[in-house]
């Protein structure tokens, strides 16, 4: 079903336009676009909009640690111990509830697509699940309406020459052949599937080469790169080159590659990434929270890399704050203002992040919201204490997620004023998911942990305060001059794949409660007693991203050359 949308103002990567009208096809892609056009009867009328943001790097389960690891100091490696404790407590049912809540928070904040960098594959002892965690993530995305690229991740060793630690066993595959076999089987269940190599610390060089050769060439490939100086030191000691040089030598650095963080690079590394036309996913709020450092974002873009952003560990879920931090970090490092223009920042969150996730054009110079693009939009209130008086083109540097009103995926309203279209509030979903997890968490990461216990990373927090329910949520305030439409427009089925990826007909996926949800042939959740039970349409009508075509008639399950 096609839709038509009229926007009073579009703040885009190419400037500001007024009275812009879009028409879409049944898959939610723009087929007609014109500016200086009056609204027509039947149009969905919006005020000031920006393109929907792509969250190009997410670890949904890290959200548990928000507000629970900030008081005892330490560094990235100490924080990682707490993260491993959370990973050890999750099961598919609880992960569905948590991921659904996190994806809901993203959607209401202005993220319309997410790349889930996923390495939580197996049981605690390393024995395999039949894709239960992956199916839970796909179902969670489908339940909210956010576009999902599941970046299924290879994780084979603890560090160069060291086997997986006990806490990492549920992350690992036996070798490159086992990873590729699992990846291709998963592709039958989740069409919007990308791939990732966790890092050059966690995957041996021969396995990286085999994985790159064994994957279809159009599939997005992500990798953590040089987030910490220790990674550089260990890789140079083991292999004699920087992590970036190693990726380049193995054929793993190309236009389909997105390197994540890229914090500690030298000039030669920057030149290699730029020459490859690779994507670079910066996660400024996480990099600040963990004390990682400030990456050379401007230098990378000038060298030819395509910038994207992600919220990573979700200490903050707000695309506007990520963009602002990207610019502010550059200002702190350079002593100059305006290192990035607002349009360049928007490009990082929109076309750059969509490109990294396989939803956008692969060209370096592509921009968003043109004919052929997905009509994913975020409406901003321009009369709040943050935005009132701002020039439209500078809204990316003053707005926050609190200013987000309606969110559209494929031209359909999926969230409005902090709530999902079906009426669920992310805070309620998060409260319930975290309460369920806290019952099984070690004391080091529970919200009600007593003060100053001798556990690394343990939060000094009193017992968790009860959050009042939101049975009645007041309607959104009127915005002067804003045309009124009902909250939460209908989202019909359609497109090549649902936003969260398909789940086989009749398959069971966890619902995060006592009983599993039922997943129907459209990939949507039908679960009695959940806050999303009123919303059973297929969200988004989202087409498959680039790289989600049918499996090629070439071997990919066995290792090329059989070397690993």
XYZ file of C-alpha atoms in Angstrom:
564
model
C 0.000 0.000 0.000
C 1.454 3.342 -1.051
C 1.293 6.423 1.145
C 1.748 10.148 0.666
C 3.417 12.401 3.215
C 3.691 16.193 3.214
C 6.322 17.936 5.346
C 6.316 21.609 6.203
C 10.121 21.645 6.481
C 12.738 19.014 5.636
C 16.153 19.484 7.226
C 18.364 17.355 5.042
C 21.917 16.569 4.123
C 21.638 18.939 1.160
C 20.002 21.820 3.010
C 16.586 22.971 4.172
C 13.491 22.645 1.968
C 9.914 23.715 2.540
C 6.597 22.141 1.613
C 8.031 18.807 0.514
C 5.692 16.055 -0.606
C 6.636 12.374 -0.812
C 4.859 9.391 -2.321
C 5.951 5.823 -1.670
C 5.458 2.417 -3.175
C 4.135 -0.517 -1.183
C 7.600 -1.257 0.215
C 7.948 2.224 1.705
C 10.432 3.529 -0.857
C 10.065 7.005 -2.316
C 8.700 7.038 -5.867
C 7.903 10.763 -6.118
C 9.386 13.750 -4.331
C 8.758 17.457 -4.902
C 9.356 20.639 -2.905
C 7.265 23.807 -2.801
C 4.144 21.684 -3.124
C 0.872 22.181 -1.277
C -0.506 19.375 0.820
C -3.244 17.303 -0.769
C -6.253 15.585 0.756
C -5.212 12.266 2.226
C -1.602 13.277 2.873
C -0.096 12.565 6.267
C 0.972 16.061 7.320
C 4.138 16.589 9.333
C 5.936 19.656 10.609
C 9.749 19.825 10.643
C 11.457 16.519 9.858
C 14.879 14.955 9.466
C 15.723 11.603 7.948
C 15.443 8.674 10.315
C 18.715 7.807 12.011
C 20.435 4.474 11.696
C 21.964 3.072 14.871
C 24.923 1.398 13.201
C 26.346 -0.259 16.327
C 24.264 -1.774 19.107
C 24.767 -4.372 21.815
C 21.223 -4.493 23.191
C 22.072 -6.369 26.379
C 24.614 -3.741 27.468
C 21.637 -1.500 28.283
C 21.354 -3.363 31.584
C 24.515 -1.626 32.813
C 23.230 1.931 32.432
C 23.430 3.608 35.803
C 25.062 0.603 37.454
C 28.787 0.875 36.689
C 29.516 4.590 36.993
C 30.623 4.960 40.600
C 33.640 2.708 41.099
C 36.036 4.078 38.493
C 38.176 1.647 36.544
C 38.515 1.432 32.798
C 37.104 -0.385 29.773
C 38.443 -3.739 30.941
C 36.841 -3.442 34.377
C 33.548 -2.465 32.755
C 33.867 -5.538 30.506
C 33.821 -7.824 33.555
C 30.407 -6.430 34.490
C 29.247 -6.831 30.907
C 30.269 -10.499 30.928
C 28.216 -10.996 34.103
C 25.134 -9.710 32.288
C 25.858 -11.886 29.252
C 26.037 -14.917 31.515
C 22.597 -14.250 32.969
C 20.615 -13.971 29.742
C 18.397 -16.584 28.153
C 16.380 -16.185 24.926
C 13.131 -15.369 26.751
C 14.644 -12.617 28.874
C 16.650 -11.301 25.926
C 13.495 -10.901 23.861
C 11.916 -8.737 26.563
C 15.083 -6.666 27.003
C 15.741 -6.199 23.277
C 12.120 -5.249 22.627
C 12.403 -2.552 25.300
C 15.747 -1.275 24.010
C 14.523 -1.177 20.422
C 11.408 0.681 21.594
C 13.594 3.267 23.314
C 15.625 3.644 20.121
C 12.562 4.073 17.939
C 10.973 6.738 20.108
C 14.353 8.553 20.253
C 14.563 8.830 16.457
C 16.457 5.716 15.394
C 14.558 3.989 12.601
C 17.089 1.214 11.893
C 19.556 -0.673 14.051
C 22.577 -2.863 13.452
C 22.737 -5.384 16.278
C 26.362 -6.524 16.664
C 25.415 -9.914 18.017
C 27.730 -12.485 19.566
C 25.555 -14.013 22.290
C 24.908 -17.272 20.421
C 25.009 -20.299 22.707
C 24.312 -21.778 26.122
C 26.638 -21.002 29.003
C 28.751 -24.090 28.363
C 29.105 -23.218 24.679
C 26.694 -25.871 23.409
C 24.575 -24.446 20.604
C 21.050 -23.161 20.689
C 19.096 -23.601 17.443
C 19.332 -19.842 16.743
C 17.152 -18.981 19.735
C 18.945 -15.739 20.640
C 18.911 -14.576 17.026
C 15.222 -15.351 16.653
C 14.531 -13.438 19.862
C 16.243 -10.328 18.464
C 14.371 -10.597 15.160
C 11.070 -10.945 16.998
C 11.885 -7.980 19.234
C 12.547 -5.753 16.233
C 9.374 -6.921 14.513
C 7.360 -6.199 17.651
C 8.457 -2.551 17.670
C 8.718 -1.715 13.958
C 12.402 -0.759 13.827
C 14.455 -1.969 10.877
C 16.986 -4.575 11.960
C 20.248 -5.652 10.396
C 21.460 -8.552 12.526
C 25.251 -8.462 12.393
C 25.957 -12.050 13.341
C 29.435 -12.066 14.838
C 32.392 -14.451 14.725
C 34.218 -14.710 18.065
C 36.828 -17.489 18.158
C 39.509 -16.643 20.747
C 40.098 -14.455 23.796
C 43.192 -12.803 22.317
C 45.930 -13.814 19.894
C 47.034 -17.310 20.866
C 44.590 -17.606 23.802
C 41.460 -19.778 23.819
C 38.085 -18.417 24.832
C 37.673 -17.730 28.536
C 34.770 -19.404 30.380
C 32.708 -16.203 30.232
C 33.172 -16.105 26.444
C 32.155 -19.670 25.613
C 28.623 -18.729 24.634
C 30.057 -16.238 22.122
C 32.269 -18.655 20.211
C 32.130 -20.921 17.189
C 34.617 -23.746 16.754
C 36.288 -22.209 13.699
C 35.545 -20.257 10.522
C 33.775 -23.215 8.918
C 31.438 -23.589 11.902
C 30.690 -19.850 11.865
C 29.883 -19.868 8.137
C 27.685 -22.937 8.494
C 25.732 -21.290 11.302
C 25.562 -17.983 9.394
C 24.040 -19.562 6.272
C 21.518 -21.524 8.318
C 20.555 -18.326 10.118
C 20.069 -16.554 6.801
C 17.083 -18.754 6.124
C 15.458 -17.335 9.271
C 16.607 -13.680 9.243
C 16.809 -12.230 5.713
C 18.148 -8.878 6.944
C 21.385 -10.547 7.985
C 24.806 -8.962 8.002
C 28.070 -10.291 9.363
C 30.793 -9.233 11.754
C 34.239 -10.246 12.875
C 34.365 -9.249 16.517
C 37.912 -7.897 16.272
C 41.354 -8.939 15.114
C 42.023 -9.881 18.754
C 39.107 -12.315 18.794
C 39.444 -13.962 15.356
C 42.731 -15.373 13.981
C 43.972 -14.003 10.646
C 43.387 -17.234 8.692
C 39.806 -17.367 9.990
C 39.195 -13.713 9.039
C 40.361 -14.444 5.493
C 38.149 -17.544 5.261
C 35.093 -15.706 6.588
C 35.549 -12.815 4.167
C 35.909 -15.244 1.249
C 32.985 -17.387 2.389
C 30.410 -14.615 2.792
C 28.421 -13.213 -0.147
C 30.262 -10.104 -1.345
C 27.316 -7.747 -0.915
C 26.711 -8.534 2.767
C 27.685 -5.748 5.207
C 30.754 -6.698 7.269
C 31.516 -4.975 10.581
C 34.509 -5.221 12.921
C 35.618 -3.544 16.151
C 38.871 -1.744 15.405
C 41.452 -0.170 17.727
C 39.037 0.856 20.449
C 41.741 0.351 23.077
C 45.539 0.780 22.908
C 45.891 -2.739 24.333
C 44.367 -4.160 21.164
C 47.001 -2.425 19.056
C 49.796 -3.630 21.336
C 48.653 -7.259 21.345
C 48.065 -7.389 17.603
C 51.427 -5.828 16.759
C 53.170 -8.267 19.108
C 51.400 -11.253 17.547
C 51.337 -10.297 13.874
C 53.819 -7.469 13.417
C 51.344 -4.939 11.981
C 48.525 -2.688 13.153
C 44.976 -4.073 13.267
C 44.044 -1.883 10.292
C 46.970 -3.108 8.199
C 46.110 -6.694 9.092
C 42.518 -6.245 7.902
C 43.756 -4.676 4.661
C 46.278 -7.467 4.043
C 43.546 -10.085 4.588
C 41.145 -8.486 2.095
C 38.767 -7.525 4.879
C 38.941 -3.754 4.368
C 36.694 -2.609 1.538
C 33.651 -0.481 0.765
C 31.351 -3.061 2.366
C 33.345 -2.968 5.609
C 32.417 -0.816 8.577
C 35.063 -0.467 11.262
C 33.690 0.421 14.693
C 35.341 2.994 16.981
C 38.672 3.368 15.098
C 39.882 5.387 18.066
C 43.622 4.730 18.194
C 44.880 5.016 14.622
C 48.035 6.361 13.047
C 48.239 8.244 9.768
C 48.884 5.069 7.784
C 45.764 3.433 9.259
C 43.645 6.455 8.367
C 44.947 6.416 4.797
C 44.153 2.692 4.402
C 40.585 3.074 5.665
C 39.961 6.125 3.494
C 41.422 4.530 0.355
C 39.147 1.513 0.840
C 36.074 3.751 1.069
C 35.133 1.866 4.227
C 32.556 2.994 6.737
C 33.593 4.121 10.209
C 31.014 3.796 12.974
C 31.766 6.289 15.727
C 30.052 5.806 19.098
C 30.914 9.042 20.900
C 28.782 8.655 24.026
C 30.122 5.158 24.659
C 33.693 6.146 23.851
C 33.382 8.955 26.386
C 31.642 6.816 29.011
C 34.289 4.067 28.840
C 37.219 6.447 28.582
C 38.236 5.039 25.205
C 39.535 8.290 23.768
C 38.671 10.588 20.861
C 38.871 9.071 17.400
C 40.087 10.988 14.313
C 36.629 11.382 12.772
C 37.361 14.456 10.653
C 40.619 13.033 9.343
C 38.901 9.775 8.428
C 36.133 11.530 6.527
C 38.632 13.725 4.706
C 40.591 10.606 3.731
C 37.509 9.092 2.075
C 35.792 7.086 4.813
C 32.019 7.271 5.277
C 31.041 8.174 8.836
C 28.190 6.521 10.720
C 27.114 6.589 14.364
C 25.937 4.073 16.937
C 24.925 4.022 20.583
C 26.894 0.817 21.319
C 26.480 0.093 25.062
C 23.439 2.404 25.382
C 24.589 4.558 28.250
C 22.761 7.077 26.055
C 20.149 6.336 23.383
C 19.771 9.588 21.505
C 20.983 10.093 17.916
C 21.171 13.855 18.354
C 23.454 13.553 21.356
C 25.683 11.165 19.393
C 26.000 13.736 16.624
C 26.600 16.546 19.068
C 29.279 14.504 20.859
C 30.950 13.731 17.542
C 31.330 17.450 16.897
C 32.199 18.361 20.492
C 34.943 15.752 20.681
C 36.501 17.246 17.567
C 36.260 20.708 19.101
C 38.002 19.516 22.264
C 40.756 17.851 20.261
C 41.280 20.681 17.765
C 40.375 23.862 19.627
C 38.075 24.832 16.735
C 34.297 25.113 16.373
C 32.289 23.847 13.468
C 34.607 20.973 12.547
C 31.554 19.265 11.055
C 28.667 21.161 9.493
C 25.178 20.226 10.694
C 24.543 18.693 7.260
C 27.631 16.497 7.612
C 26.420 15.357 11.002
C 23.017 14.459 9.590
C 24.752 12.493 6.852
C 26.505 10.397 9.495
C 23.265 9.439 11.224
C 21.177 8.989 8.066
C 22.830 8.017 4.773
C 26.118 6.967 6.381
C 24.521 4.692 8.956
C 21.971 3.293 6.506
C 24.805 2.512 4.108
C 26.676 0.692 6.882
C 23.608 -1.454 7.582
C 22.836 -2.316 3.965
C 19.663 -0.217 3.788
C 21.124 2.662 1.767
C 23.070 3.333 -1.383
C 26.658 2.032 -1.375
C 28.061 5.204 -2.959
C 30.225 7.406 -0.741
C 28.384 10.565 -1.848
C 24.825 9.269 -1.507
C 22.341 11.309 0.510
C 18.966 10.431 1.962
C 15.301 11.117 1.174
C 15.546 10.964 -2.596
C 13.596 8.844 -5.071
C 14.446 5.214 -4.399
C 15.272 5.778 -0.727
C 13.244 4.483 2.179
C 10.825 7.054 3.589
C 11.981 6.906 7.195
C 11.361 10.224 8.944
C 11.604 11.804 12.374
C 9.416 14.790 13.211
C 10.902 17.322 15.621
C 9.119 19.802 17.845
C 10.562 23.237 17.128
C 8.910 25.055 20.036
C 10.580 23.411 23.034
C 13.067 25.059 25.378
C 15.856 23.406 23.386
C 14.676 24.140 19.869
C 12.638 27.338 19.953
C 14.355 30.081 17.963
C 16.864 27.730 16.310
C 17.470 27.979 12.613
C 16.150 24.776 11.006
C 19.516 23.816 9.592
C 21.098 23.898 13.048
C 18.529 21.689 14.781
C 20.915 18.679 14.823
C 23.091 20.577 17.296
C 20.315 21.648 19.678
C 17.569 19.008 19.530
C 17.503 15.859 21.655
C 15.399 12.724 21.696
C 12.989 14.592 23.991
C 12.020 16.726 20.977
C 11.025 13.745 18.807
C 7.354 13.560 17.949
C 6.176 11.206 15.201
C 8.542 8.588 13.802
C 7.869 7.022 10.419
C 9.283 3.798 8.988
C 8.427 3.268 5.354
C 6.032 6.221 5.502
C 4.018 4.749 8.391
C 3.822 6.124 11.926
C 5.446 3.646 14.327
C 5.962 5.954 17.323
C 4.589 9.250 18.558
C 5.715 11.493 21.410
C 7.672 8.854 23.282
C 5.302 5.928 22.802
C 5.054 3.126 20.282
C 2.128 3.287 17.903
C 0.382 0.470 19.781
C 0.504 2.483 23.021
C 3.437 0.833 24.802
C 5.870 3.094 26.641
C 9.566 2.136 26.496
C 10.064 2.909 30.199
C 7.395 0.381 31.132
C 8.940 -2.255 28.869
C 12.388 -1.526 30.283
C 11.171 -1.636 33.885
C 9.595 -5.042 33.368
C 12.547 -6.462 31.437
C 15.107 -5.226 33.963
C 13.071 -6.507 36.903
C 12.956 -9.933 35.292
C 16.712 -9.887 34.743
C 17.521 -8.549 38.209
C 16.002 -11.644 39.752
C 18.753 -13.698 38.137
C 21.655 -11.247 37.980
C 24.768 -11.428 40.116
C 24.931 -8.720 42.773
C 27.514 -6.766 40.791
C 24.970 -5.596 38.229
C 21.633 -5.566 40.083
C 19.896 -2.258 40.590
C 19.420 -3.016 44.285
C 23.057 -3.887 45.000
C 24.174 -2.817 48.465
C 26.763 -0.081 48.701
C 30.484 -0.730 48.291
C 30.416 -4.495 48.074
C 33.770 -5.928 47.068
C 32.739 -6.772 43.533
C 34.416 -4.971 40.630
C 32.108 -2.562 38.863
C 29.337 -2.946 41.412
C 26.983 0.012 41.565
C 26.435 1.838 44.844
C 22.706 2.144 44.575
C 19.809 1.832 46.980
C 17.018 -0.566 46.299
C 15.303 0.080 43.010
C 12.540 2.599 43.295
C 9.192 1.564 41.972
C 8.225 3.237 38.722
C 4.584 4.240 38.662
C 2.609 2.519 35.953
C 1.436 4.429 32.937
C -2.035 3.072 32.458
C -3.146 6.500 31.373
C -0.726 8.520 29.279
C -1.889 12.016 28.398
C -2.128 12.862 24.743
C 0.650 14.797 23.146
C 0.573 18.520 23.460
C -0.457 20.467 20.434
C 2.354 22.089 18.491
C 1.329 25.456 17.094
C 0.796 25.271 13.373
C 1.166 21.527 13.283
C -1.521 19.710 11.327
C -3.257 17.154 13.511
C -3.468 13.474 12.676
C -4.362 10.538 14.873
C -1.463 9.165 16.892
C -0.034 5.896 15.664
C -1.071 5.429 12.053
C -1.723 1.933 10.784
C 1.273 -0.025 9.598
C 0.246 -2.530 6.932
C 2.051 -5.649 5.875
C 4.134 -5.319 2.764
C 7.633 -5.205 1.371
C 10.078 -8.008 0.945
C 10.766 -8.562 4.640
C 9.527 -7.188 7.938
C 11.684 -4.700 9.768
C 12.938 -7.307 12.171
C 13.530 -10.070 9.663
C 11.287 -13.081 9.036
C 10.658 -15.872 11.487
C 9.486 -19.187 10.035
C 5.785 -19.921 9.879
C 4.517 -21.073 13.210
C 7.865 -20.829 14.948
C 8.090 -20.065 18.601
C 10.063 -17.108 19.825
C 10.453 -15.987 23.409
C 8.255 -13.201 24.636
C 10.106 -12.286 27.768
C 7.342 -13.473 30.036
C 6.307 -16.813 31.445
C 4.978 -18.101 28.145
C 6.553 -17.853 24.709
C 5.101 -15.616 22.064
C 3.763 -17.082 18.877
C 5.384 -15.855 15.677
C 3.150 -16.046 12.648
C 4.169 -16.316 8.998
C 4.509 -12.549 8.667
C 7.113 -12.436 11.438
C 4.938 -10.519 13.881
C 4.390 -11.270 17.540
C 1.029 -12.419 18.847
C 1.469 -12.743 22.602
C -1.367 -12.669 25.089
C -0.874 -10.376 28.029
C 1.909 -8.188 26.632
C 1.662 -4.457 26.180
C 2.127 -4.928 22.446
C -0.680 -7.432 22.025
C -2.910 -4.818 20.412
C -0.419 -4.385 17.588
C -0.261 -7.449 15.390
C 0.280 -5.927 11.963
C 3.610 -6.465 10.262
C 5.559 -3.298 11.099
C 7.136 -1.139 8.506
C 6.738 -3.103 5.317
C 10.498 -2.931 5.197
C 12.329 -4.317 2.169
C 15.395 -6.453 2.567
C 18.621 -4.528 2.869
C 21.410 -4.844 0.386
C 22.985 -8.196 0.980
C 19.790 -9.966 1.940
C 19.179 -11.729 -1.353
C 18.809 -15.467 -1.672
C 21.787 -17.609 -0.888
C 24.077 -17.858 -3.932
C 24.828 -21.163 -5.630
C 28.401 -21.041 -4.463
C 29.958 -22.834 -1.538
C 30.068 -20.774 1.597
C 29.448 -23.232 4.341
C 32.833 -24.885 4.093
C 36.017 -22.922 4.414
C 37.659 -21.847 1.173
C 40.871 -23.812 0.952
C 40.064 -25.622 4.183
C 42.870 -23.832 5.992
C 41.293 -22.888 9.319
